[in-house]
Amino acid sequence: MTHAHITSWLIAIILFLIAVSLQRSGSAKAKMVQMVLRLFYIITIITGVLLLHSLASLSILYVIKTLAGLWVIGAMEMVLMAMKKGKSTAVAWVQWVVALALVLFLGLMLPLGIDLF
């Protein structure tokens, strides 16, 4: 299940960057990419919940990582919607970077990740 989760969020990030570039260029395909991206949001959330459910002992760090992961998805949507409406995206980009860094740090630090320390 871990591989499915990592694959789904990695594809979601790639699709997000593609959607941003298509949105900037004004391409009509941006909407289609955003819909596929939303499908990968759902896949990522489902695989994350299944991973969380498979843990023998639930630590508060896993709950924080879950909330930060949802924050990443929310920030992605904020960036895309602000771009679509022609508003400033600076705050949404900062939120996305901070949330993504937090999720990656926790994901690598926790026992299901790579042993950093």
XYZ file of C-alpha atoms in Angstrom:
117
model
C 0.000 0.000 0.000
C 2.937 2.327 0.665
C 4.040 2.157 -2.960
C 0.538 2.985 -4.183
C 0.382 5.978 -1.853
C 3.794 7.316 -2.891
C 2.964 6.806 -6.563
C -0.379 8.574 -6.250
C 0.972 11.686 -4.515
C 3.957 11.844 -6.861
C 1.647 11.739 -9.894
C -0.587 14.326 -8.193
C 2.356 16.721 -7.791
C 3.380 16.244 -11.419
C -0.209 16.795 -12.594
C -0.421 19.890 -10.382
C 2.663 21.404 -12.008
C 1.305 20.552 -15.464
C -2.058 22.115 -14.572
C -0.304 25.280 -13.368
C 1.666 25.603 -16.595
C -1.431 24.954 -18.715
C -3.422 27.466 -16.668
C -0.684 30.098 -17.168
C -0.668 29.521 -20.921
C -4.459 29.716 -21.068
C -4.846 26.264 -22.572
C -8.294 24.699 -22.667
C -6.745 21.404 -21.548
C -6.091 22.828 -18.076
C -9.598 21.913 -16.921
C -9.181 18.299 -18.040
C -5.839 17.991 -16.235
C -7.407 19.500 -13.100
C -10.159 16.873 -13.143
C -7.596 14.056 -13.420
C -5.630 15.749 -10.627
C -8.729 15.692 -8.424
C -9.041 11.951 -9.084
C -5.484 11.528 -7.827
C -6.353 13.597 -4.740
C -9.006 11.001 -3.957
C -6.649 8.085 -4.633
C -3.992 9.680 -2.425
C -6.460 10.253 0.401
C -7.820 6.697 0.198
C -4.366 5.088 0.186
C -3.301 7.380 3.040
C -6.313 6.396 5.121
C -5.593 2.733 4.433
C -1.976 3.201 5.538
C -3.122 5.037 8.653
C -5.597 2.247 9.400
C -2.892 -0.426 9.019
C -0.726 1.046 11.789
C -0.541 -0.923 15.018
C 0.025 2.150 17.169
C -1.218 5.562 16.101
C 1.172 8.367 17.008
C 0.208 12.055 17.074
C 2.852 12.594 14.378
C 0.816 10.464 11.982
C -2.236 12.614 12.663
C -0.171 15.758 12.046
C 1.144 14.244 8.809
C -2.397 13.421 7.727
C -3.561 16.978 8.392
C -0.511 18.397 6.602
C -1.235 16.127 3.633
C -4.768 17.496 3.435
C -3.253 20.987 3.705
C -1.062 20.218 0.659
C -4.134 19.248 -1.349
C -5.996 22.349 -0.186
C -3.052 24.576 -1.108
C -2.904 22.999 -4.564
C -6.551 23.832 -5.092
C -6.011 27.372 -3.771
C -3.191 27.948 -6.265
C -5.244 26.665 -9.180
C -8.403 28.567 -8.243
C -6.529 31.831 -7.622
C -4.852 31.469 -11.025
C -8.201 30.775 -12.662
C -9.724 33.902 -11.076
C -6.678 36.029 -11.913
C -5.825 36.719 -8.269
C -2.444 36.682 -6.538
C -1.132 33.187 -5.817
C 1.813 34.101 -3.567
C 0.187 33.087 -0.273
C -1.115 29.827 -1.722
C 2.325 28.950 -3.132
C 3.981 29.638 0.241
C 1.391 27.439 1.964
C 1.968 24.669 -0.567
C 5.746 24.731 -0.130
C 5.544 24.777 3.687
C 2.923 22.008 3.825
C 4.790 19.855 1.292
C 8.063 20.259 3.214
C 6.311 19.300 6.460
C 4.672 16.241 4.909
C 7.896 15.057 3.297
C 9.865 15.573 6.513
C 7.318 13.673 8.599
C 6.956 11.005 5.946
C 10.680 10.341 5.934
C 11.052 10.616 9.718
C 8.227 8.295 10.777
C 8.760 4.500 10.895
C 7.054 3.845 7.553
C 9.572 6.182 5.881
C 13.364 6.248 5.651
C 15.308 6.369 8.925
C 16.796 9.885 8.975
C 18.130 9.899 12.518
